[in-house]
Short mmCIF file of C-alpha atoms in Angstrom, two decimals:
data_model
loop_
_atom_site.label_atom_id
_atom_site.label_comp_id
_atom_site.label_asym_id
_atom_site.label_seq_id
_atom_site.Cartn_x
_atom_site.Cartn_y
_atom_site.Cartn_z
CA UNK A 723 0.00 0.00 0.00
CA UNK A 724 2.78 2.47 0.86
CA UNK A 725 4.38 2.21 -2.59
CA UNK A 726 1.02 2.60 -4.33
CA UNK A 727 0.23 5.76 -2.40
CA UNK A 728 3.74 7.11 -2.90
CA UNK A 729 3.47 6.72 -6.66
CA UNK A 730 0.14 8.51 -6.62
CA UNK A 731 1.57 11.22 -4.43
CA UNK A 732 4.37 11.92 -6.86
CA UNK A 733 2.81 11.04 -10.18
CA UNK A 734 -0.96 10.84 -9.58
CA UNK A 735 -0.88 7.30 -10.95
CA UNK A 736 -1.04 3.86 -9.34
CA UNK A 737 2.09 1.96 -8.28
CA UNK A 738 3.00 -1.39 -6.75
CA UNK A 739 3.17 -2.85 -3.26
CA UNK A 740 6.49 -4.17 -1.95
CA UNK A 741 7.41 -6.37 1.03
CA UNK A 742 9.66 -5.10 3.79
CA UNK A 743 13.45 -5.64 3.94
CA UNK A 744 16.27 -4.05 5.89
CA UNK A 745 15.33 -0.39 6.37
CA UNK A 746 17.37 2.81 6.73
CA UNK A 747 18.44 4.48 9.93
CA UNK A 748 16.22 6.92 11.76
CA UNK A 749 16.94 10.67 11.48
CA UNK A 750 18.82 10.73 14.80
CA UNK A 751 21.39 8.30 13.39
CA UNK A 752 22.37 10.52 10.48
CA UNK A 753 24.66 13.53 10.82
CA UNK A 754 24.97 14.96 7.31
CA UNK A 755 22.01 16.67 5.66
CA UNK A 756 22.29 17.33 1.91
CA UNK A 757 21.03 20.46 0.25
CA UNK A 758 17.63 20.68 -1.42
CA UNK A 759 17.37 18.98 -4.82
CA UNK A 760 17.27 20.41 -8.28
CA UNK A 761 13.85 19.61 -9.74
CA UNK A 762 13.81 17.41 -12.87
CA UNK A 763 13.03 19.11 -16.17
CA UNK A 764 11.47 16.10 -17.88
CA UNK A 765 7.65 15.89 -17.79
CA UNK A 766 6.18 13.48 -15.19
CA UNK A 767 4.56 11.38 -17.93
CA UNK A 768 8.00 10.32 -19.17
CA UNK A 769 9.56 9.47 -15.80
CA UNK A 770 10.65 5.87 -15.25
CA UNK A 771 9.17 4.39 -12.05
CA UNK A 772 11.02 1.54 -10.31
CA UNK A 773 9.67 0.13 -7.03
CA UNK A 774 11.66 -2.75 -5.60
CA UNK A 775 14.57 -3.94 -3.48
CA UNK A 776 18.14 -2.72 -3.92
CA UNK A 777 20.38 -5.64 -4.92
CA UNK A 778 23.50 -3.65 -5.84
CA UNK A 779 24.64 -0.07 -5.36
CA UNK A 780 27.79 1.90 -6.16
CA UNK A 781 28.76 5.54 -6.38
CA UNK A 782 27.45 5.72 -9.94
CA UNK A 783 24.47 3.34 -10.19
CA UNK A 784 22.05 1.01 -8.42
CA UNK A 785 20.16 -2.15 -9.32
CA UNK A 786 16.55 -2.64 -8.21
CA UNK A 787 14.72 -5.99 -8.26
CA UNK A 788 10.95 -5.72 -8.70
CA UNK A 789 8.38 -8.00 -7.06
CA UNK A 790 8.18 -10.08 -10.27
CA UNK A 791 11.93 -10.74 -10.13
CA UNK A 792 12.91 -8.35 -12.91
CA UNK A 793 16.11 -6.41 -12.20
CA UNK A 794 16.85 -2.95 -13.58
CA UNK A 795 20.12 -1.03 -13.31
CA UNK A 796 20.05 2.76 -13.49
CA UNK A 797 22.74 5.39 -13.17
CA UNK A 798 22.46 8.48 -10.98
CA UNK A 799 21.65 11.88 -12.45
CA UNK A 800 23.82 14.81 -11.29
CA UNK A 801 22.35 16.13 -8.05
CA UNK A 802 20.21 13.03 -7.42
CA UNK A 803 18.51 12.85 -4.05
CA UNK A 804 18.01 10.09 -1.49
CA UNK A 805 14.90 10.63 0.63
CA UNK A 806 14.13 8.52 3.71
CA UNK A 807 10.71 8.28 5.34
CA UNK A 808 10.08 8.23 9.08
CA UNK A 809 6.93 8.45 11.23
CA UNK A 810 6.05 11.89 12.63
CA UNK A 811 3.21 13.35 14.66
CA UNK A 812 0.36 15.24 13.02
CA UNK A 813 1.32 18.14 15.29
CA UNK A 814 4.60 18.40 13.35
CA UNK A 815 2.74 19.63 10.25
CA UNK A 816 3.10 23.40 9.85
CA UNK A 817 2.07 26.15 7.46
CA UNK A 818 4.49 26.15 4.53
CA UNK A 819 5.10 22.38 4.55
CA UNK A 820 4.69 20.61 1.21
CA UNK A 821 2.46 17.57 1.65
CA UNK A 822 0.95 14.78 -0.43
CA UNK A 823 -2.23 13.13 0.76
CA UNK A 824 -4.52 10.49 -0.62
CA UNK A 825 -7.96 11.57 0.59
CA UNK A 826 -11.50 10.25 0.46
CA UNK A 827 -13.82 12.71 -1.22
CA UNK A 828 -16.15 14.64 1.07
CA UNK A 829 -17.23 17.03 -1.68
CA UNK A 830 -15.66 18.69 -4.72
CA UNK A 831 -13.37 20.83 -2.56
CA UNK A 832 -12.78 18.71 0.56
CA UNK A 833 -11.39 15.33 1.51
CA UNK A 834 -10.60 13.13 4.51
CA UNK A 835 -6.97 11.99 4.49
CA UNK A 836 -6.24 8.27 4.36
CA UNK A 837 -2.46 8.74 4.11
CA UNK A 838 -0.25 11.83 4.33
CA UNK A 839 3.42 12.54 3.66
CA UNK A 840 5.43 15.65 4.42
CA UNK A 841 8.18 16.24 1.86
CA UNK A 842 11.62 17.70 2.67
CA UNK A 843 12.11 21.43 1.97
CA UNK A 844 12.68 22.09 -1.71
CA UNK A 845 10.88 19.01 -3.06
CA UNK A 846 7.55 19.95 -4.66
CA UNK A 847 6.63 17.01 -6.88
CA UNK A 848 3.26 16.52 -8.56
CA UNK A 849 1.58 19.75 -7.40
CA UNK A 850 -2.17 19.67 -7.89
CA UNK A 851 -5.27 17.67 -6.95
CA UNK A 852 -6.26 14.75 -9.18
CA UNK A 853 -8.64 11.78 -9.07
CA UNK A 854 -7.19 8.37 -8.24
CA UNK A 855 -8.22 5.04 -9.73
CA UNK A 856 -9.90 3.96 -6.48
CA UNK A 857 -12.25 6.96 -6.43
CA UNK A 858 -10.20 8.94 -3.93
CA UNK A 859 -8.25 12.12 -4.69
CA UNK A 860 -4.49 12.71 -4.53
CA UNK A 861 -3.66 16.22 -3.39
CA UNK A 862 -0.10 17.56 -3.48
CA UNK A 863 0.52 21.10 -2.32
CA UNK A 864 1.63 23.56 0.32
CA UNK A 865 -0.13 23.82 3.67
CA UNK A 866 -1.68 27.29 3.80
CA UNK A 867 -3.66 26.86 7.01
CA UNK A 868 -3.70 24.20 9.73
CA UNK A 869 -5.75 24.00 12.93
CA UNK A 870 -6.53 21.43 15.59
CA UNK A 871 -10.09 20.08 15.52
CA UNK A 872 -11.93 17.40 17.43
CA UNK A 873 -10.48 14.06 16.39
CA UNK A 874 -7.58 15.38 14.34
CA UNK A 875 -6.38 18.38 12.33
CA UNK A 876 -7.90 20.50 9.59
CA UNK A 877 -5.75 22.04 6.87
CA UNK A 878 -5.99 23.93 3.62
CA UNK A 879 -3.61 22.57 0.99
CA UNK A 880 -2.84 25.04 -1.80
CA UNK A 881 -1.47 24.36 -5.26
CA UNK A 882 -1.30 26.24 -8.57
CA UNK A 883 -4.86 26.96 -9.64
CA UNK A 884 -6.67 25.99 -6.46
CA UNK A 885 -6.80 24.56 -2.97
CA UNK A 886 -8.42 21.67 -1.09
CA UNK A 887 -9.67 21.39 2.48
CA UNK A 888 -8.19 18.29 4.11
CA UNK A 889 -9.30 16.69 7.37
CA UNK A 890 -6.55 14.57 8.94
CA UNK A 891 -8.04 12.11 11.46
CA UNK A 892 -5.91 11.36 14.52
CA UNK A 893 -5.92 7.67 13.50
CA UNK A 894 -4.02 8.32 10.26
CA UNK A 895 -0.26 7.77 10.28
CA UNK A 896 1.82 10.70 9.04
CA UNK A 897 5.17 10.10 7.32
CA UNK A 898 7.90 12.72 7.37
CA UNK A 899 10.74 12.61 4.88
CA UNK A 900 14.36 13.71 5.16
CA UNK A 901 17.14 14.21 2.66
CA UNK A 902 19.77 11.58 3.40
CA UNK A 903 23.44 11.23 2.56
CA UNK A 904 24.02 9.08 -0.52
CA UNK A 905 26.30 6.79 1.47
CA UNK A 906 23.31 5.50 3.47
CA UNK A 907 21.74 3.70 0.50
CA UNK A 908 22.45 -0.02 0.88
CA UNK A 909 21.63 -3.45 -0.49
CA UNK A 910 18.40 -4.77 0.99
CA UNK A 911 16.58 -1.44 1.16
CA UNK A 912 13.09 -1.25 -0.27
CA UNK A 913 12.94 1.82 -2.48
CA UNK A 914 10.86 3.68 -5.02
CA UNK A 915 13.01 5.18 -7.78
CA UNK A 916 12.10 7.96 -10.19
CA UNK A 917 14.43 8.24 -13.18
CA UNK A 918 14.80 10.40 -16.24
CA UNK A 919 14.33 8.35 -19.42
CA UNK A 920 17.48 7.49 -21.33
CA UNK A 921 18.11 9.03 -24.73
CA UNK A 922 19.24 7.20 -27.88
CA UNK A 923 19.09 3.82 -26.19
CA UNK A 924 20.98 4.85 -23.04
CA UNK A 925 19.66 3.59 -19.67
CA UNK A 926 17.54 5.84 -17.44
CA UNK A 927 19.21 7.92 -14.74
CA UNK A 928 17.74 8.12 -11.24
CA UNK A 929 17.10 11.58 -9.80
CA UNK A 930 14.94 10.60 -6.80
CA UNK A 931 15.26 7.51 -4.60
CA UNK A 932 12.76 7.11 -1.76
CA UNK A 933 12.99 4.61 1.09
CA UNK A 934 9.81 4.20 3.19
CA UNK A 935 9.85 3.86 6.96
CA UNK A 936 9.80 0.41 8.53
CA UNK A 937 6.47 -0.33 10.26
#
């Protein structure tokens, strides 16, 4: 489920579910914090999506094995980013945070969150609010307002061309994300990779590698 929602959060399309493997360290175990990423210039429709388990990694490339056993090796784009998920409290969400939430439709302008992620500063992928295949809505945008309400939090998520009112029940897990040092990426991690398509037969190059939290 986490990989499916992540793909929708970034691309507003469905993705795949992966099983758990060895997971990355928590934020307190990491000293170095990289700078914010350079956003890709290729359109989202052409991005290569690779959910799976890391089976090999070097300074220049990684290999990911999908659930069906297929392995794909991709290089790293200049300035590529490693992003690691970790659980956070709903109270850690603030005005100005960029979030992605799958939400059940309440009406045309409101939804009840079923999953929410807070992206690291500088990463604004998939801005907008779009229908999902399951009848829910995926909303990616910047928190413009947030208040505590009975049973959770209420927020206004803004994006180019509009906004959506999101209710976040206290029962919904919230995932924070941090930019991690490239040296942390290791064999055995479950990841979701976004890559720029290769040109003239060259392999794709990863610009965004996400590792979900272990639950």
